[in-house]
Tab-separated table of C-alpha atoms in Angstrom:
chain	number	residue	atom	x	y	z
A	1	MET	CA	171.726	46.859	169.095
A	2	ALA	CA	173.410	50.223	169.722
A	3	ASN	CA	173.217	52.981	167.158
A	4	LEU	CA	174.950	56.212	166.657
A	5	ASP	CA	171.881	58.439	167.296
A	6	VAL	CA	173.719	61.073	169.513
A	7	ASP	CA	170.497	63.121	170.083
A	8	ASN	CA	169.058	60.249	172.172
A	9	GLU	CA	172.124	59.396	173.932
A	10	PRO	CA	172.286	59.890	177.806
A	11	GLU	CA	173.851	63.004	179.081
A	12	TRP	CA	176.546	61.288	180.870
A	13	ILE	CA	177.838	59.640	177.760
A	14	LYS	CA	177.820	62.860	175.741
A	15	ARG	CA	179.805	64.279	178.624
A	16	VAL	CA	182.479	61.582	178.789
A	17	LYS	CA	182.781	61.637	174.925
A	18	SER	CA	183.478	65.438	175.124
A	19	GLU	CA	186.064	65.294	177.985
A	20	GLY	CA	189.083	63.547	176.434
A	21	ALA	CA	192.219	65.366	175.185
A	22	ILE	CA	191.675	64.135	171.802
A	23	PRO	CA	188.465	65.480	170.409
A	24	LEU	CA	185.458	63.855	169.025
A	25	LEU	CA	185.083	64.977	165.586
A	26	ASP	CA	183.062	64.442	162.304
A	27	PRO	CA	184.068	61.216	160.693
A	28	ASP	CA	184.981	63.124	157.492
A	29	ASN	CA	186.988	65.727	159.201
A	30	CYS	CA	188.719	64.467	162.319
A	31	SER	CA	192.302	65.430	161.848
A	32	ASN	CA	194.091	64.737	165.323
A	33	GLY	CA	190.878	63.507	166.553
A	34	TRP	CA	188.509	60.500	166.775
A	35	ALA	CA	185.184	59.548	165.391
A	36	SER	CA	182.760	56.747	164.997
A	37	PRO	CA	183.176	55.242	161.446
A	38	PRO	CA	180.138	53.663	159.623
A	39	GLY	CA	179.543	50.011	160.414
A	40	ASN	CA	178.876	49.146	156.884
A	41	SER	CA	182.537	50.172	156.058
A	42	PHE	CA	183.547	46.710	157.520
A	43	MET	CA	182.791	43.512	156.132
A	44	VAL	CA	182.025	40.552	158.519
A	45	ARG	CA	180.973	36.809	158.150
A	46	GLY	CA	177.335	36.725	156.765
A	47	PRO	CA	174.514	34.283	157.695
A	48	GLU	CA	175.794	31.669	155.301
A	49	TYR	CA	179.532	32.119	155.421
A	50	PHE	CA	180.546	28.732	156.205
A	51	SER	CA	178.888	27.477	152.824
A	52	THR	CA	179.354	30.400	150.786
A	53	LYS	CA	182.257	32.413	152.313
A	54	VAL	CA	180.100	35.620	151.735
A	55	LYS	CA	180.663	38.569	153.865
A	56	ILE	CA	178.420	41.292	154.653
A	57	PRO	CA	178.505	45.018	155.651
A	58	GLY	CA	178.779	45.190	159.476
A	59	GLY	CA	175.803	47.105	160.091
A	60	GLU	CA	174.927	48.616	163.595
A	61	PHE	CA	177.295	48.132	166.460
A	62	LEU	CA	176.323	46.210	169.519
A	63	LEU	CA	177.791	48.914	171.860
A	64	LYS	CA	177.987	52.715	171.843
A	65	PRO	CA	181.073	54.694	171.397
A	66	LEU	CA	182.201	56.230	174.773
A	67	GLY	CA	185.572	57.679	174.282
A	68	PHE	CA	189.244	57.316	172.921
A	69	ASP	CA	192.464	58.148	174.671
A	70	TRP	CA	195.880	59.010	173.085
A	71	ILE	CA	198.164	58.604	176.098
A	72	LYS	CA	201.880	57.999	177.060
A	73	ALA	CA	203.941	57.186	180.149
A	74	PRO	CA	207.425	56.170	181.133
A	75	LYS	CA	206.279	52.519	181.267
A	76	LYS	CA	203.841	50.460	179.385
A	77	ILE	CA	200.408	51.319	180.273
A	78	SER	CA	197.911	48.867	181.541
A	79	ASP	CA	195.030	48.219	184.058
A	80	ILE	CA	193.686	51.551	182.967
A	81	LEU	CA	190.272	51.366	184.358
A	82	ASN	CA	191.491	49.937	187.556
A	83	ASN	CA	192.609	53.559	188.420
A	84	PRO	CA	189.689	55.154	190.398
A	85	LYS	CA	190.670	58.637	189.145
A	86	HIS	CA	190.247	57.703	185.432
A	87	ARG	CA	187.559	59.891	184.014
A	88	ILE	CA	185.622	57.079	182.487
A	89	ARG	CA	185.904	54.873	185.690
A	90	ARG	CA	184.407	57.860	187.601
A	91	ALA	CA	181.509	58.332	185.213
A	92	LEU	CA	180.824	54.735	185.285
A	93	GLN	CA	180.698	54.699	189.262
A	94	ASP	CA	178.621	57.863	189.249
A	95	GLU	CA	176.132	56.295	186.850
A	96	THR	CA	176.023	53.059	188.652
A	97	SER	CA	175.201	54.767	191.901
A	98	THR	CA	171.954	56.104	190.268
A	99	GLY	CA	170.723	52.546	189.810
A	100	CYS	CA	171.654	52.192	186.188
A	101	LYS	CA	174.180	49.369	185.236
A	102	PRO	CA	176.233	50.425	182.121
A	103	PHE	CA	178.977	48.034	181.198
A	104	VAL	CA	182.283	49.442	179.578
A	105	TRP	CA	184.516	47.651	177.062
A	106	ALA	CA	187.950	49.029	176.750
A	107	PHE	CA	190.542	48.003	174.171
A	108	ASN	CA	194.096	49.367	174.982
A	109	LEU	CA	196.410	49.033	172.082
A	110	GLN	CA	199.938	49.227	173.664
A	111	VAL	CA	202.391	50.739	171.274
A	112	PRO	CA	205.849	49.619	171.326
A	113	SER	CA	207.942	52.843	171.554
A	114	LYS	CA	210.287	54.557	173.734
A	115	GLU	CA	207.511	56.776	175.083
A	116	ASN	CA	204.928	53.964	175.688
A	117	PHE	CA	202.032	55.256	173.939
A	118	SER	CA	198.631	53.744	174.109
A	119	ALA	CA	195.617	54.167	171.950
A	120	VAL	CA	192.489	53.359	173.895
A	121	ALA	CA	189.056	52.862	172.650
A	122	TYR	CA	186.050	52.720	174.902
A	123	PHE	CA	182.491	51.383	174.283
A	124	VAL	CA	179.512	51.015	176.576
A	125	GLY	CA	176.448	48.658	176.712
A	126	LEU	CA	173.475	50.143	178.400
A	127	GLU	CA	171.212	47.013	178.411
A	128	PRO	CA	171.978	43.615	180.057
A	129	VAL	CA	174.073	41.272	177.912
A	130	PRO	CA	171.740	38.706	176.276
A	131	GLU	CA	171.892	35.254	178.130
A	132	GLY	CA	173.774	32.811	175.878
A	133	SER	CA	175.107	35.366	173.381
A	134	LEU	CA	178.841	35.571	172.425
A	135	MET	CA	179.045	38.637	174.351
A	136	GLU	CA	178.156	36.638	177.588
A	137	GLN	CA	180.388	33.770	176.668
A	138	PHE	CA	183.254	35.976	175.942
A	139	LEU	CA	182.662	37.755	179.448
A	140	LYS	CA	182.025	34.588	181.503
A	141	GLY	CA	184.358	32.199	179.526
A	142	ASP	CA	188.034	31.554	180.215
A	143	ASP	CA	191.042	33.446	178.704
A	144	ALA	CA	191.401	30.660	175.962
A	145	PHE	CA	187.856	31.228	174.810
A	146	ARG	CA	188.800	34.939	174.644
A	147	THR	CA	192.161	34.444	172.861
A	148	ASN	CA	190.661	32.505	169.964
A	149	ARG	CA	187.637	34.604	169.487
A	150	LEU	CA	188.477	38.474	169.904
A	151	LYS	CA	188.849	39.720	166.429
A	152	LEU	CA	190.144	43.110	164.952
A	153	ILE	CA	189.391	44.532	161.614
A	154	ALA	CA	191.538	47.422	160.584
A	155	ASN	CA	190.864	49.547	157.498
A	156	ILE	CA	193.494	52.181	156.375
A	157	VAL	CA	191.139	55.002	155.243
A	158	LYS	CA	194.063	57.299	154.230
A	159	GLY	CA	197.825	56.769	154.401
A	160	PRO	CA	200.959	56.543	152.295
A	161	TRP	CA	201.345	53.663	150.027
A	162	ILE	CA	204.128	51.973	152.127
A	163	VAL	CA	201.709	51.507	155.058
A	164	ARG	CA	198.858	50.273	152.990
A	165	LYS	CA	201.104	47.849	151.321
A	166	ALA	CA	202.648	46.544	154.582
A	167	VAL	CA	199.221	46.302	156.539
A	168	GLY	CA	196.695	45.827	153.815
A	169	GLU	CA	193.857	48.068	153.228
A	170	HIS	CA	191.322	45.786	154.968
A	171	ALA	CA	193.295	43.633	157.492
A	172	ILE	CA	191.779	41.099	159.795
A	173	CYS	CA	193.346	39.430	162.746
A	174	VAL	CA	192.168	37.328	165.699
A	175	ILE	CA	194.188	39.384	168.205
A	176	GLY	CA	194.885	36.837	170.783
A	177	ARG	CA	196.457	34.355	168.327
A	178	ALA	CA	198.927	36.920	167.187
A	179	LEU	CA	199.627	39.107	170.331
A	180	THR	CA	199.629	38.742	174.022
A	181	CYS	CA	196.543	40.052	175.689
A	182	LYS	CA	195.643	40.611	179.313
A	183	TYR	CA	191.977	40.607	180.296
A	184	CYS	CA	190.720	42.506	183.373
A	185	ILE	CA	186.970	41.813	184.076
A	186	THR	CA	184.856	43.339	186.663
A	187	ASP	CA	181.128	43.868	187.369
A	188	ASP	CA	181.442	47.176	185.587
A	189	TYR	CA	183.787	46.808	182.706
A	190	ILE	CA	186.348	44.506	180.794
A	191	GLU	CA	189.658	45.917	179.683
A	192	VAL	CA	191.800	44.108	177.181
A	193	ASP	CA	195.356	45.208	177.034
A	194	ILE	CA	196.853	44.340	173.754
A	195	ASP	CA	200.731	44.108	173.580
A	196	ILE	CA	201.579	44.976	169.985
A	197	GLY	CA	205.267	44.576	170.797
A	198	SER	CA	204.704	41.013	171.528
A	199	SER	CA	204.746	39.990	167.844
A	200	VAL	CA	207.919	40.636	165.970
A	201	ILE	CA	205.705	41.017	162.673
A	202	ALA	CA	203.403	43.516	164.382
A	203	ASN	CA	206.423	45.268	165.740
A	204	ALA	CA	208.050	45.413	162.376
A	205	ILE	CA	204.913	47.077	160.960
A	206	VAL	CA	204.719	49.513	163.838
A	207	HIS	CA	208.350	50.615	163.092
A	208	LEU	CA	207.659	50.610	159.388
A	209	ALA	CA	205.005	53.217	160.080
A	210	TYR	CA	207.100	55.106	162.535
A	211	ASN	CA	207.098	58.423	160.631
A	212	TYR	CA	203.677	58.202	159.119
A	213	ILE	CA	201.277	58.358	162.187
A	214	SER	CA	200.388	61.994	161.655
A	215	THR	CA	199.284	61.166	158.017
A	216	LEU	CA	197.236	58.118	158.786
A	217	THR	CA	193.356	57.781	159.191
A	218	VAL	CA	192.588	54.316	160.556
A	219	ASP	CA	189.291	52.615	161.283
A	220	LEU	CA	189.379	49.802	163.860
A	221	ALA	CA	186.565	47.491	164.630
A	222	PHE	CA	186.404	44.838	167.451
A	223	LEU	CA	184.126	41.896	167.227
A	224	ILE	CA	183.947	38.316	168.588
A	225	GLU	CA	184.513	35.818	165.922
A	226	SER	CA	181.644	33.527	164.866
A	227	GLN	CA	182.955	30.009	164.617
A	228	THR	CA	179.597	27.951	164.123
A	229	GLN	CA	176.697	28.501	162.097
A	230	SER	CA	174.383	29.221	164.982
A	231	GLU	CA	176.605	32.276	165.718
A	232	LEU	CA	176.246	33.835	162.360
A	233	PRO	CA	176.087	36.520	161.245
A	234	GLU	CA	178.932	38.340	162.961
A	235	GLN	CA	178.191	41.499	164.794
A	236	ILE	CA	180.584	44.326	165.471
A	237	LEU	CA	180.974	45.178	169.297
A	238	GLY	CA	182.242	48.784	168.537
A	239	ALA	CA	184.515	50.662	166.134
A	240	VAL	CA	186.708	53.867	166.312
A	241	ARG	CA	188.332	56.041	163.710
A	242	PHE	CA	191.539	58.014	164.634
A	243	SER	CA	193.129	60.308	162.159
A	244	GLU	CA	196.443	62.155	161.906
A	245	LEU	CA	197.326	61.818	165.509
A	246	GLN	CA	200.174	64.171	166.725
A	247	THR	CA	202.562	63.053	169.228
A	248	THR	CA	202.402	66.179	171.069
A	249	SER	CA	198.699	65.602	171.633
A	250	ALA	CA	199.257	62.474	173.755
A	251	THR	CA	198.184	62.859	177.451
A	252	LEU	CA	200.874	62.367	180.047
A	253	VAL	CA	199.687	59.580	182.360
A	254	GLU	CA	200.695	59.528	186.126
A	255	ILE	CA	202.186	56.255	187.162
A	256	PRO	CA	200.140	54.803	189.995
A	257	SER	CA	201.847	53.612	193.310
A	258	ASP	CA	200.604	50.173	192.965
A	259	GLY	CA	202.702	49.530	189.800
A	260	ASN	CA	199.873	48.779	187.462
A	261	ILE	CA	201.875	50.315	184.493
A	262	GLU	CA	204.302	47.879	183.410
A	263	GLU	CA	207.901	48.513	182.436
A	264	LEU	CA	208.571	48.280	178.641
A	265	LEU	CA	212.317	47.959	177.828
A	266	PRO	CA	213.859	48.172	174.461
A	267	SER	CA	214.585	44.638	173.165
A	268	PHE	CA	216.818	43.356	170.501
A	269	PRO	CA	213.905	42.136	168.403
A	270	SER	CA	212.440	45.655	168.686
A	271	ARG	CA	215.722	47.157	167.543
A	272	LEU	CA	216.185	44.574	164.817
A	273	TRP	CA	212.700	45.074	163.206
A	274	LYS	CA	213.111	48.847	163.400
A	275	SER	CA	216.317	48.485	161.374
A	276	PHE	CA	214.368	46.310	159.049
A	277	GLY	CA	211.532	48.670	158.638
A	278	ASP	CA	213.861	51.626	157.937
A	279	SER	CA	215.811	49.693	155.353
A	280	PHE	CA	212.567	48.504	153.602
A	281	SER	CA	211.207	52.127	153.712
A	282	HIS	CA	214.293	53.234	151.743
A	283	LEU	CA	214.165	50.556	149.291
A	284	VAL	CA	210.510	50.995	148.212
A	285	HIS	CA	210.431	54.719	148.576
A	286	ALA	CA	211.320	55.347	144.883
A	287	ASP	CA	208.322	52.988	143.966
A	288	THR	CA	205.473	54.545	145.991
A	289	GLN	CA	204.117	56.717	143.362
A	290	GLY	CA	201.199	55.347	141.250
A	291	CYS	CA	201.253	51.979	142.957
A	292	SER	CA	198.063	50.101	144.172
A	293	SER	CA	197.869	48.475	147.643
A	294	SER	CA	197.072	44.791	148.572
A	295	SER	CA	195.477	43.204	151.457
A	296	SER	CA	197.122	40.926	154.105
A	297	PRO	CA	195.880	39.432	157.362
A	298	SER	CA	198.169	41.681	159.368
A	299	ASN	CA	197.803	43.865	162.411
A	300	VAL	CA	198.010	47.642	162.011
A	301	LYS	CA	199.203	50.289	164.445
A	302	GLY	CA	201.318	53.293	163.628
A	303	ASP	CA	204.610	54.036	165.818
A	304	VAL	CA	205.227	57.546	166.756
A	305	ASP	CA	207.843	60.118	167.015
A	306	ASN	CA	210.416	59.809	169.703
A	307	GLY	CA	210.673	63.627	169.809
A	308	LEU	CA	208.057	64.531	172.241
A	309	SER	CA	207.279	67.862	173.443
A	310	GLU	CA	205.818	68.356	176.816
A	311	GLU	CA	203.898	71.459	175.758
A	312	GLY	CA	200.271	70.827	175.410
A	313	THR	CA	200.128	67.411	177.117
A	314	LYS	CA	197.610	67.117	179.902
A	315	ARG	CA	197.050	64.994	182.967
A	316	TRP	CA	194.962	62.039	182.245
């Protein structure tokens, strides 16, 4: 299993982690940055879950954290690692040429917004995937298997009551059952493009959180759901914390000529749910002081300010 002992990390991983436009910071102080949250802050299915329903702290991750991108483009962003100029793709190719065989997992959360933001978490495995493991089944199986197994745990570490109420402080979702996912798998990496706008409920939550992205601290853990006794306990692939992201910090992505970045046009459901979210926000605003939050099995992702400044944005 991977651990977060950065002193023993390969130099190329340290370099990649430091190269992103969004800085890698301490988990307790990562405003407008990203960090690796503690695995034990997530609860996963324990070894006797199917008989006791008891969950246990997540523990160490299977993969090492490699990076985080907060990016935008004129069109919806997908097939990120298919771009040979991408910094992580270049590092992966350089390392592979030395005889090592790292394998990267990328999870691209496509935010439904006019500016087409994506929050992308990258993780890396340095050892061969164990034969017969859920990881191997996920990589070698079909999309139906992946759709029914890829799970997201979202913890709202800090944020306004309205967001914690809508999302739940500890939300769990099998991503493919709720959202449209696209899987790209090669010998070197897997990329999962997760279209949050494909669900009107997720879309509504995004628009509800429209004005709060700069106040949110969110932990996201990705894992493959255990569905039989022999697969227990569950193990987290990797997790990322992002905190108080600023829209002006998003990196502007060049659109490749091969059209790998898909167009995202405003839709009627999007406008409808945005209106609903705005109305709901006004209704509950007066009750936000002193109220406790509740949990619900929903997805979490904050939408972002449409008023973007090009100052400070960087090439990908």
